[in-house]
Amino acid sequence: MTAPVRTDAPVLTDEQCAQYREQGFLGPITLMSVEEMAALRPALEEVLATPGRAPAPPVEQVQGRLANLVAGRGGASPVPFIESRHLDSALVQRLCSHPVLLAAARQLYGEDLLLWRSTFIAKADGGPEFQWHQDWGGVYAPGEEYGLEPPLHFSFWIAISDVTEESGCVRFIPGTRAVLPAQPVGPGKRATLLIPREQVDEERAVSMPLRPGQCVVFTDRALHASGLNTSGADRLGLAVRLTLPAVKVRPHFPGHACVVVSGADRAGLNTLAEPAK
């Protein structure tokens, strides 16, 4: 994959931008062809075979983490393999800053953008569902607010493999804007907060199947979930998390930093890293 070349041409129509603001998600958006993503996959699998900079979480913080539902790593925590690999892999960094992705992001949020997190999401064949949740985060434990202040980010979920109904594609409830009451999924100190199923009108759910090289963008308050993987093959995607320079990011691990992917950081609130090369 060659270095991205910026495009200033609009990639979204006015109607699509309005739909995003109304519904909270938009897709599919095509970043590259199926063949181009297939050519990248062996190198991405090599990245996933080795750990990056993120350490495995302490035992007391493991229970109830959605990260523990992704494909296993021989009994080891998946976090070092899947978390923020754009900080050590030039290929992942280039994928996170694909010109079509950034052009869409600028149309929706403006010129100045920070990449603060990326996460590979690998759901093995037979892998479990990810229950209804919002990426806004909320509070895991008193005094341990998660993530961002003020809370504002948005995600591009990029399909590396085919992502179908059978493999457990992401589903959304259109028009969710409020932060909904949530409950920790387990007893761990940083257990993921989930929305009880009885609070969700699942008949309104919209599925988002994606071909390799396509993505969906959604807000931090978009209510979303994904089903069981019954496809007979692994489902692999990359979640790219972007925010604005005016947002203060809480580091996820020692050495964590943000990367400017568009415009400039005019606020100076966050530690910055150079793009991986």
PDB file of C-alpha atoms in Angstrom:
ATOM      1  CA  MET A   1       0.000   0.000   0.000  1.00  0.00           C
ATOM      2  CA  THR A   2       1.597   3.257  -1.100  1.00  0.00           C
ATOM      3  CA  ALA A   3       1.563   6.407   1.030  1.00  0.00           C
ATOM      4  CA  PRO A   4      -1.900   8.025   1.023  1.00  0.00           C
ATOM      5  CA  VAL A   5      -2.390  11.012  -1.247  1.00  0.00           C
ATOM      6  CA  ARG A   6      -4.740  13.607   0.159  1.00  0.00           C
ATOM      7  CA  THR A   7      -7.946  14.203  -1.725  1.00  0.00           C
ATOM      8  CA  ASP A   8      -9.920  17.412  -1.226  1.00  0.00           C
ATOM      9  CA  ALA A   9     -12.739  16.281  -3.488  1.00  0.00           C
ATOM     10  CA  PRO A  10     -15.949  15.528  -1.542  1.00  0.00           C
ATOM     11  CA  VAL A  11     -16.561  11.813  -1.117  1.00  0.00           C
ATOM     12  CA  LEU A  12     -19.943  12.236   0.606  1.00  0.00           C
ATOM     13  CA  THR A  13     -23.000  13.978  -0.761  1.00  0.00           C
ATOM     14  CA  ASP A  14     -24.916  16.582   1.241  1.00  0.00           C
ATOM     15  CA  GLU A  15     -27.649  13.970   1.650  1.00  0.00           C
ATOM     16  CA  GLN A  16     -25.190  11.453   3.101  1.00  0.00           C
ATOM     17  CA  CYS A  17     -23.821  13.999   5.558  1.00  0.00           C
ATOM     18  CA  ALA A  18     -27.371  14.814   6.664  1.00  0.00           C
ATOM     19  CA  GLN A  19     -28.149  11.096   6.989  1.00  0.00           C
ATOM     20  CA  TYR A  20     -25.103  10.604   9.216  1.00  0.00           C
ATOM     21  CA  ARG A  21     -26.188  13.405  11.543  1.00  0.00           C
ATOM     22  CA  GLU A  22     -29.753  12.065  11.664  1.00  0.00           C
ATOM     23  CA  GLN A  23     -29.046   8.339  11.964  1.00  0.00           C
ATOM     24  CA  GLY A  24     -25.637   8.327  13.713  1.00  0.00           C
ATOM     25  CA  PHE A  25     -23.970   6.050  11.153  1.00  0.00           C
ATOM     26  CA  LEU A  26     -23.265   5.917   7.434  1.00  0.00           C
ATOM     27  CA  GLY A  27     -22.118   3.178   5.114  1.00  0.00           C
ATOM     28  CA  PRO A  28     -20.915   1.389   3.251  1.00  0.00           C
ATOM     29  CA  ILE A  29     -18.120   3.726   2.131  1.00  0.00           C
ATOM     30  CA  THR A  30     -15.612   2.154  -0.281  1.00  0.00           C
ATOM     31  CA  LEU A  31     -11.952   2.832   0.494  1.00  0.00           C
ATOM     32  CA  MET A  32     -10.442   0.329  -1.926  1.00  0.00           C
ATOM     33  CA  SER A  33     -11.339  -2.668  -4.064  1.00  0.00           C
ATOM     34  CA  VAL A  34     -11.783  -6.183  -2.725  1.00  0.00           C
ATOM     35  CA  GLU A  35      -8.617  -7.165  -4.594  1.00  0.00           C
ATOM     36  CA  GLU A  36      -6.585  -4.327  -3.039  1.00  0.00           C
ATOM     37  CA  MET A  37      -7.627  -5.333   0.480  1.00  0.00           C
ATOM     38  CA  ALA A  38      -6.899  -8.994  -0.280  1.00  0.00           C
ATOM     39  CA  ALA A  39      -3.371  -7.984  -1.292  1.00  0.00           C
ATOM     40  CA  LEU A  40      -2.894  -6.230   2.057  1.00  0.00           C
ATOM     41  CA  ARG A  41      -4.262  -9.001   4.236  1.00  0.00           C
ATOM     42  CA  PRO A  42      -1.109 -11.183   4.499  1.00  0.00           C
ATOM     43  CA  ALA A  43       0.882  -8.184   5.781  1.00  0.00           C
ATOM     44  CA  LEU A  44      -1.916  -7.299   8.212  1.00  0.00           C
ATOM     45  CA  GLU A  45      -1.920 -10.900   9.469  1.00  0.00           C
ATOM     46  CA  GLU A  46       1.824 -10.554  10.100  1.00  0.00           C
ATOM     47  CA  VAL A  47       1.142  -7.475  12.240  1.00  0.00           C
ATOM     48  CA  LEU A  48      -1.474  -9.411  14.194  1.00  0.00           C
ATOM     49  CA  ALA A  49       0.988 -12.253  14.807  1.00  0.00           C
ATOM     50  CA  THR A  50       3.312 -10.078  16.900  1.00  0.00           C
ATOM     51  CA  PRO A  51       2.584  -7.836  19.908  1.00  0.00           C
ATOM     52  CA  GLY A  52       2.712  -4.048  19.708  1.00  0.00           C
ATOM     53  CA  ARG A  53       3.208  -1.394  22.382  1.00  0.00           C
ATOM     54  CA  ALA A  54       0.067  -1.973  24.457  1.00  0.00           C
ATOM     55  CA  PRO A  55       0.671  -4.201  27.489  1.00  0.00           C
ATOM     56  CA  ALA A  56      -1.678  -6.942  28.579  1.00  0.00           C
ATOM     57  CA  PRO A  57      -4.110  -5.546  31.169  1.00  0.00           C
ATOM     58  CA  PRO A  58      -3.775  -6.548  34.824  1.00  0.00           C
ATOM     59  CA  VAL A  59      -5.806  -9.572  35.881  1.00  0.00           C
ATOM     60  CA  GLU A  60      -8.230  -7.440  37.902  1.00  0.00           C
ATOM     61  CA  GLN A  61      -9.079  -5.467  34.756  1.00  0.00           C
ATOM     62  CA  VAL A  62      -9.663  -8.427  32.455  1.00  0.00           C
ATOM     63  CA  GLN A  63     -13.101  -9.691  33.430  1.00  0.00           C
ATOM     64  CA  GLY A  64     -15.928  -8.187  31.467  1.00  0.00           C
ATOM     65  CA  ARG A  65     -13.843  -6.632  28.688  1.00  0.00           C
ATOM     66  CA  LEU A  66     -15.178  -6.895  25.147  1.00  0.00           C
ATOM     67  CA  ALA A  67     -11.576  -7.415  24.041  1.00  0.00           C
ATOM     68  CA  ASN A  68     -11.772 -10.879  25.585  1.00  0.00           C
ATOM     69  CA  LEU A  69     -14.443 -11.869  23.046  1.00  0.00           C
ATOM     70  CA  VAL A  70     -12.127 -11.502  20.050  1.00  0.00           C
ATOM     71  CA  ALA A  71     -10.195 -14.418  18.568  1.00  0.00           C
ATOM     72  CA  GLY A  72      -7.810 -15.940  21.092  1.00  0.00           C
ATOM     73  CA  ARG A  73      -4.019 -15.736  21.125  1.00  0.00           C
ATOM     74  CA  GLY A  74      -3.142 -19.112  22.595  1.00  0.00           C
ATOM     75  CA  GLY A  75      -4.405 -18.138  26.026  1.00  0.00           C
ATOM     76  CA  ALA A  76      -2.571 -14.807  26.039  1.00  0.00           C
ATOM     77  CA  SER A  77      -4.382 -11.485  26.256  1.00  0.00           C
ATOM     78  CA  PRO A  78      -5.290 -10.234  22.774  1.00  0.00           C
ATOM     79  CA  VAL A  79      -4.754  -6.594  23.766  1.00  0.00           C
ATOM     80  CA  PRO A  80      -1.033  -6.278  22.806  1.00  0.00           C
ATOM     81  CA  PHE A  81      -1.806  -7.745  19.367  1.00  0.00           C
ATOM     82  CA  ILE A  82      -4.910  -5.730  18.486  1.00  0.00           C
ATOM     83  CA  GLU A  83      -4.664  -2.372  20.279  1.00  0.00           C
ATOM     84  CA  SER A  84      -3.331   0.828  18.636  1.00  0.00           C
ATOM     85  CA  ARG A  85      -1.081  -0.937  16.166  1.00  0.00           C
ATOM     86  CA  HIS A  86      -0.906   2.257  14.095  1.00  0.00           C
ATOM     87  CA  LEU A  87       1.740   3.376  16.599  1.00  0.00           C
ATOM     88  CA  ASP A  88       4.186   0.659  15.501  1.00  0.00           C
ATOM     89  CA  SER A  89       2.997  -0.421  12.028  1.00  0.00           C
ATOM     90  CA  ALA A  90       3.315   1.910   9.053  1.00  0.00           C
ATOM     91  CA  LEU A  91       0.790  -0.237   7.166  1.00  0.00           C
ATOM     92  CA  VAL A  92      -1.850   0.109   9.871  1.00  0.00           C
ATOM     93  CA  GLN A  93      -1.133   3.844  10.107  1.00  0.00           C
ATOM     94  CA  ARG A  94      -1.656   4.228   6.355  1.00  0.00           C
ATOM     95  CA  LEU A  95      -4.900   2.267   6.525  1.00  0.00           C
ATOM     96  CA  CYS A  96      -6.123   4.448   9.398  1.00  0.00           C
ATOM     97  CA  SER A  97      -5.343   7.574   7.358  1.00  0.00           C
ATOM     98  CA  HIS A  98      -6.624   6.391   3.988  1.00  0.00           C
ATOM     99  CA  PRO A  99      -7.393   9.472   1.857  1.00  0.00           C
ATOM    100  CA  VAL A 100     -11.041   8.545   1.284  1.00  0.00           C
ATOM    101  CA  LEU A 101     -11.535   7.927   5.009  1.00  0.00           C
ATOM    102  CA  LEU A 102      -9.990  11.288   5.914  1.00  0.00           C
ATOM    103  CA  ALA A 103     -11.906  13.116   3.197  1.00  0.00           C
ATOM    104  CA  ALA A 104     -15.168  11.779   4.654  1.00  0.00           C
ATOM    105  CA  ALA A 105     -14.023  12.636   8.187  1.00  0.00           C
ATOM    106  CA  ARG A 106     -13.201  16.226   7.194  1.00  0.00           C
ATOM    107  CA  GLN A 107     -16.632  16.641   5.616  1.00  0.00           C
ATOM    108  CA  LEU A 108     -18.261  15.492   8.842  1.00  0.00           C
ATOM    109  CA  TYR A 109     -15.993  17.049  11.508  1.00  0.00           C
ATOM    110  CA  GLY A 110     -13.707  19.643   9.920  1.00  0.00           C
ATOM    111  CA  GLU A 111     -10.064  19.966   8.980  1.00  0.00           C
ATOM    112  CA  ASP A 112      -8.223  19.233  12.245  1.00  0.00           C
ATOM    113  CA  LEU A 113      -8.336  15.552  13.236  1.00  0.00           C
ATOM    114  CA  LEU A 114      -6.470  13.286  15.662  1.00  0.00           C
ATOM    115  CA  LEU A 115      -6.139   9.513  15.464  1.00  0.00           C
ATOM    116  CA  TRP A 116      -6.263   8.457  19.104  1.00  0.00           C
ATOM    117  CA  ARG A 117      -6.901   4.733  18.921  1.00  0.00           C
ATOM    118  CA  SER A 118      -7.231   1.799  16.549  1.00  0.00           C
ATOM    119  CA  THR A 119      -8.361  -1.727  17.347  1.00  0.00           C
ATOM    120  CA  PHE A 120      -8.324  -4.893  15.274  1.00  0.00           C
ATOM    121  CA  ILE A 121     -11.541  -6.818  15.862  1.00  0.00           C
ATOM    122  CA  ALA A 122     -11.164 -10.488  14.984  1.00  0.00           C
ATOM    123  CA  LYS A 123     -14.229 -12.667  15.485  1.00  0.00           C
ATOM    124  CA  ALA A 124     -13.349 -16.309  14.922  1.00  0.00           C
ATOM    125  CA  ASP A 125     -15.746 -18.741  13.278  1.00  0.00           C
ATOM    126  CA  GLY A 126     -18.228 -19.616  16.022  1.00  0.00           C
ATOM    127  CA  GLY A 127     -17.280 -16.446  17.875  1.00  0.00           C
ATOM    128  CA  PRO A 128     -19.789 -14.816  20.217  1.00  0.00           C
ATOM    129  CA  GLU A 129     -22.065 -11.851  19.764  1.00  0.00           C
ATOM    130  CA  PHE A 130     -21.064  -8.374  20.930  1.00  0.00           C
ATOM    131  CA  GLN A 131     -24.098  -7.098  22.801  1.00  0.00           C
ATOM    132  CA  TRP A 132     -25.660  -3.636  22.465  1.00  0.00           C
ATOM    133  CA  HIS A 133     -23.350  -0.849  23.556  1.00  0.00           C
ATOM    134  CA  GLN A 134     -22.217   2.714  22.859  1.00  0.00           C
ATOM    135  CA  ASP A 135     -18.572   3.628  22.378  1.00  0.00           C
ATOM    136  CA  TRP A 136     -19.103   6.811  24.386  1.00  0.00           C
ATOM    137  CA  GLY A 137     -17.796   4.825  27.368  1.00  0.00           C
ATOM    138  CA  GLY A 138     -19.035   6.463  30.520  1.00  0.00           C
ATOM    139  CA  VAL A 139     -17.555   5.521  33.892  1.00  0.00           C
ATOM    140  CA  TYR A 140     -16.130   2.109  34.751  1.00  0.00           C
ATOM    141  CA  ALA A 141     -15.480   2.889  38.397  1.00  0.00           C
ATOM    142  CA  PRO A 142     -15.707   6.054  40.524  1.00  0.00           C
ATOM    143  CA  GLY A 143     -12.837   8.351  39.607  1.00  0.00           C
ATOM    144  CA  GLU A 144     -11.887   6.295  36.561  1.00  0.00           C
ATOM    145  CA  GLU A 145     -13.694   8.027  33.732  1.00  0.00           C
ATOM    146  CA  TYR A 146     -12.883   6.398  30.425  1.00  0.00           C
ATOM    147  CA  GLY A 147     -11.274   7.949  27.448  1.00  0.00           C
ATOM    148  CA  LEU A 148     -11.979  11.524  26.467  1.00  0.00           C
ATOM    149  CA  GLU A 149     -12.868  14.914  27.939  1.00  0.00           C
ATOM    150  CA  PRO A 150     -15.168  16.188  26.652  1.00  0.00           C
ATOM    151  CA  PRO A 151     -16.470  12.841  25.372  1.00  0.00           C
ATOM    152  CA  LEU A 152     -16.411  13.179  21.588  1.00  0.00           C
ATOM    153  CA  HIS A 153     -15.066  10.743  19.059  1.00  0.00           C
ATOM    154  CA  PHE A 154     -16.189   8.828  15.985  1.00  0.00           C
ATOM    155  CA  SER A 155     -15.182   5.546  14.401  1.00  0.00           C
ATOM    156  CA  PHE A 156     -14.580   4.071  10.979  1.00  0.00           C
ATOM    157  CA  TRP A 157     -15.031   0.282  11.038  1.00  0.00           C
ATOM    158  CA  ILE A 158     -13.022  -1.095   8.089  1.00  0.00           C
ATOM    159  CA  ALA A 159     -13.734  -4.587   6.750  1.00  0.00           C
ATOM    160  CA  ILE A 160     -10.580  -6.607   6.092  1.00  0.00           C
ATOM    161  CA  SER A 161     -12.515  -9.838   5.435  1.00  0.00           C
ATOM    162  CA  ASP A 162     -16.030 -10.224   4.104  1.00  0.00           C
ATOM    163  CA  VAL A 163     -18.400  -9.048   6.833  1.00  0.00           C
ATOM    164  CA  THR A 164     -21.829 -10.590   6.355  1.00  0.00           C
ATOM    165  CA  GLU A 165     -24.982 -11.268   8.345  1.00  0.00           C
ATOM    166  CA  GLU A 166     -23.674 -14.807   8.872  1.00  0.00           C
ATOM    167  CA  SER A 167     -20.286 -13.647  10.160  1.00  0.00           C
ATOM    168  CA  GLY A 168     -21.853 -11.181  12.592  1.00  0.00           C
ATOM    169  CA  CYS A 169     -21.798  -7.785  10.889  1.00  0.00           C
ATOM    170  CA  VAL A 170     -22.384  -4.659  12.940  1.00  0.00           C
ATOM    171  CA  ARG A 171     -26.022  -3.663  13.490  1.00  0.00           C
ATOM    172  CA  PHE A 172     -27.219  -0.190  14.479  1.00  0.00           C
ATOM    173  CA  ILE A 173     -30.330   1.354  16.004  1.00  0.00           C
ATOM    174  CA  PRO A 174     -30.902   4.468  13.862  1.00  0.00           C
ATOM    175  CA  GLY A 175     -31.164   7.885  15.458  1.00  0.00           C
ATOM    176  CA  THR A 176     -29.671   7.097  18.885  1.00  0.00           C
ATOM    177  CA  ARG A 177     -28.296  10.337  20.357  1.00  0.00           C
ATOM    178  CA  ALA A 178     -28.737  10.062  24.125  1.00  0.00           C
ATOM    179  CA  VAL A 179     -26.281   8.303  26.422  1.00  0.00           C
ATOM    180  CA  LEU A 180     -28.335   5.305  27.540  1.00  0.00           C
ATOM    181  CA  PRO A 181     -28.279   3.694  31.013  1.00  0.00           C
ATOM    182  CA  ALA A 182     -25.780   0.855  30.921  1.00  0.00           C
ATOM    183  CA  GLN A 183     -24.574  -1.971  33.144  1.00  0.00           C
ATOM    184  CA  PRO A 184     -21.071  -3.507  33.467  1.00  0.00           C
ATOM    185  CA  VAL A 185     -20.888  -6.857  31.704  1.00  0.00           C
ATOM    186  CA  GLY A 186     -18.787  -8.413  34.473  1.00  0.00           C
ATOM    187  CA  PRO A 187     -17.120  -7.812  37.843  1.00  0.00           C
ATOM    188  CA  GLY A 188     -13.832  -6.518  36.444  1.00  0.00           C
ATOM    189  CA  LYS A 189     -12.758  -3.042  37.486  1.00  0.00           C
ATOM    190  CA  ARG A 190     -12.925  -1.842  33.876  1.00  0.00           C
ATOM    191  CA  ALA A 191     -15.771  -4.029  32.643  1.00  0.00           C
ATOM    192  CA  THR A 192     -17.395  -2.845  29.426  1.00  0.00           C
ATOM    193  CA  LEU A 193     -20.726  -1.089  29.858  1.00  0.00           C
ATOM    194  CA  LEU A 194     -23.578  -2.714  27.928  1.00  0.00           C
ATOM    195  CA  ILE A 195     -27.154  -1.644  27.272  1.00  0.00           C
ATOM    196  CA  PRO A 196     -29.679  -4.188  28.620  1.00  0.00           C
ATOM    197  CA  ARG A 197     -31.418  -5.911  25.723  1.00  0.00           C
ATOM    198  CA  GLU A 198     -34.853  -5.055  27.087  1.00  0.00           C
ATOM    199  CA  GLN A 199     -34.072  -1.360  26.545  1.00  0.00           C
ATOM    200  CA  VAL A 200     -33.425  -1.881  22.817  1.00  0.00           C
ATOM    201  CA  ASP A 201     -36.073  -1.990  20.095  1.00  0.00           C
ATOM    202  CA  GLU A 202     -34.274  -4.625  18.028  1.00  0.00           C
ATOM    203  CA  GLU A 203     -36.974  -4.580  15.354  1.00  0.00           C
ATOM    204  CA  ARG A 204     -35.522  -1.210  14.284  1.00  0.00           C
ATOM    205  CA  ALA A 205     -31.986  -2.597  13.907  1.00  0.00           C
ATOM    206  CA  VAL A 206     -30.180  -1.989  10.608  1.00  0.00           C
ATOM    207  CA  SER A 207     -27.466  -4.434   9.533  1.00  0.00           C
ATOM    208  CA  MET A 208     -24.285  -3.177   7.843  1.00  0.00           C
ATOM    209  CA  PRO A 209     -22.659  -5.961   5.770  1.00  0.00           C
ATOM    210  CA  LEU A 210     -19.361  -4.878   4.210  1.00  0.00           C
ATOM    211  CA  ARG A 211     -17.092  -6.172   1.478  1.00  0.00           C
ATOM    212  CA  PRO A 212     -13.327  -6.131   2.099  1.00  0.00           C
ATOM    213  CA  GLY A 213     -12.137  -2.559   1.620  1.00  0.00           C
ATOM    214  CA  GLN A 214     -15.429  -0.982   2.677  1.00  0.00           C
ATOM    215  CA  CYS A 215     -16.169   0.769   5.970  1.00  0.00           C
ATOM    216  CA  VAL A 216     -18.954   2.281   8.039  1.00  0.00           C
ATOM    217  CA  VAL A 217     -18.571   5.482  10.074  1.00  0.00           C
ATOM    218  CA  PHE A 218     -20.541   6.038  13.281  1.00  0.00           C
ATOM    219  CA  THR A 219     -20.751   8.403  16.229  1.00  0.00           C
ATOM    220  CA  ASP A 220     -19.667   7.605  19.783  1.00  0.00           C
ATOM    221  CA  ARG A 221     -23.332   7.423  20.828  1.00  0.00           C
ATOM    222  CA  ALA A 222     -24.517   5.159  18.018  1.00  0.00           C
ATOM    223  CA  LEU A 223     -26.133   2.107  19.596  1.00  0.00           C
ATOM    224  CA  HIS A 224     -24.622  -0.966  17.961  1.00  0.00           C
ATOM    225  CA  ALA A 225     -24.039  -4.701  18.341  1.00  0.00           C
ATOM    226  CA  SER A 226     -22.988  -7.696  16.271  1.00  0.00           C
ATOM    227  CA  GLY A 227     -24.175 -11.282  16.135  1.00  0.00           C
ATOM    228  CA  LEU A 228     -22.647 -14.737  16.277  1.00  0.00           C
ATOM    229  CA  ASN A 229     -20.181 -15.729  13.573  1.00  0.00           C
ATOM    230  CA  THR A 230     -21.736 -18.753  11.887  1.00  0.00           C
ATOM    231  CA  SER A 231     -20.062 -18.200   8.503  1.00  0.00           C
ATOM    232  CA  GLY A 232     -17.365 -20.867   8.685  1.00  0.00           C
ATOM    233  CA  ALA A 233     -14.607 -18.239   8.381  1.00  0.00           C
ATOM    234  CA  ASP A 234     -12.986 -15.631  10.603  1.00  0.00           C
ATOM    235  CA  ARG A 235     -14.369 -12.072  10.501  1.00  0.00           C
ATOM    236  CA  LEU A 236     -11.656  -9.412  10.655  1.00  0.00           C
ATOM    237  CA  GLY A 237     -12.019  -5.644  10.829  1.00  0.00           C
ATOM    238  CA  LEU A 238     -10.154  -2.561  12.011  1.00  0.00           C
ATOM    239  CA  ALA A 239     -11.883   0.091  14.119  1.00  0.00           C
ATOM    240  CA  VAL A 240     -10.282   3.519  13.572  1.00  0.00           C
ATOM    241  CA  ARG A 241     -11.083   6.043  16.330  1.00  0.00           C
ATOM    242  CA  LEU A 242     -10.766   9.751  15.539  1.00  0.00           C
ATOM    243  CA  THR A 243     -11.340  12.844  17.659  1.00  0.00           C
ATOM    244  CA  LEU A 244     -10.677  16.595  17.595  1.00  0.00           C
ATOM    245  CA  PRO A 245      -7.649  18.444  19.021  1.00  0.00           C
ATOM    246  CA  ALA A 246      -9.880  20.270  21.539  1.00  0.00           C
ATOM    247  CA  VAL A 247     -10.577  16.906  23.231  1.00  0.00           C
ATOM    248  CA  LYS A 248      -8.201  15.723  25.965  1.00  0.00           C
ATOM    249  CA  VAL A 249      -7.368  12.042  25.514  1.00  0.00           C
ATOM    250  CA  ARG A 250      -6.540   9.907  28.537  1.00  0.00           C
ATOM    251  CA  PRO A 251      -3.594   7.654  27.564  1.00  0.00           C
ATOM    252  CA  HIS A 252      -4.526   3.983  27.410  1.00  0.00           C
ATOM    253  CA  PHE A 253      -1.050   2.699  28.266  1.00  0.00           C
ATOM    254  CA  PRO A 254       2.505   4.012  28.767  1.00  0.00           C
ATOM    255  CA  GLY A 255       3.714   5.419  25.471  1.00  0.00           C
ATOM    256  CA  HIS A 256       0.223   5.931  24.080  1.00  0.00           C
ATOM    257  CA  ALA A 257      -0.059   9.127  22.025  1.00  0.00           C
ATOM    258  CA  CYS A 258      -2.245  10.719  19.377  1.00  0.00           C
ATOM    259  CA  VAL A 259      -1.300  11.182  15.730  1.00  0.00           C
ATOM    260  CA  VAL A 260      -2.341  14.225  13.705  1.00  0.00           C
ATOM    261  CA  VAL A 261      -3.915  12.828  10.526  1.00  0.00           C
ATOM    262  CA  SER A 262      -5.390  16.042   9.114  1.00  0.00           C
ATOM    263  CA  GLY A 263      -4.809  19.737   9.630  1.00  0.00           C
ATOM    264  CA  ALA A 264      -3.002  20.646  12.834  1.00  0.00           C
ATOM    265  CA  ASP A 265      -3.222  20.362  16.604  1.00  0.00           C
ATOM    266  CA  ARG A 266      -3.959  23.956  17.583  1.00  0.00           C
ATOM    267  CA  ALA A 267      -5.014  23.102  21.145  1.00  0.00           C
ATOM    268  CA  GLY A 268      -1.864  21.429  22.489  1.00  0.00           C
ATOM    269  CA  LEU A 269      -3.732  19.256  24.995  1.00  0.00           C
ATOM    270  CA  ASN A 270      -2.368  15.877  24.000  1.00  0.00           C
ATOM    271  CA  THR A 271       0.938  14.073  23.615  1.00  0.00           C
ATOM    272  CA  LEU A 272       1.580  13.556  19.913  1.00  0.00           C
ATOM    273  CA  ALA A 273       3.494  10.863  18.057  1.00  0.00           C
ATOM    274  CA  GLU A 274       4.918  10.907  14.551  1.00  0.00           C
ATOM    275  CA  PRO A 275       3.197   8.531  12.113  1.00  0.00           C
ATOM    276  CA  ALA A 276       4.767   5.064  12.105  1.00  0.00           C
ATOM    277  CA  LYS A 277       7.231   4.572   9.246  1.00  0.00           C
TER     278      LYS A 277
END
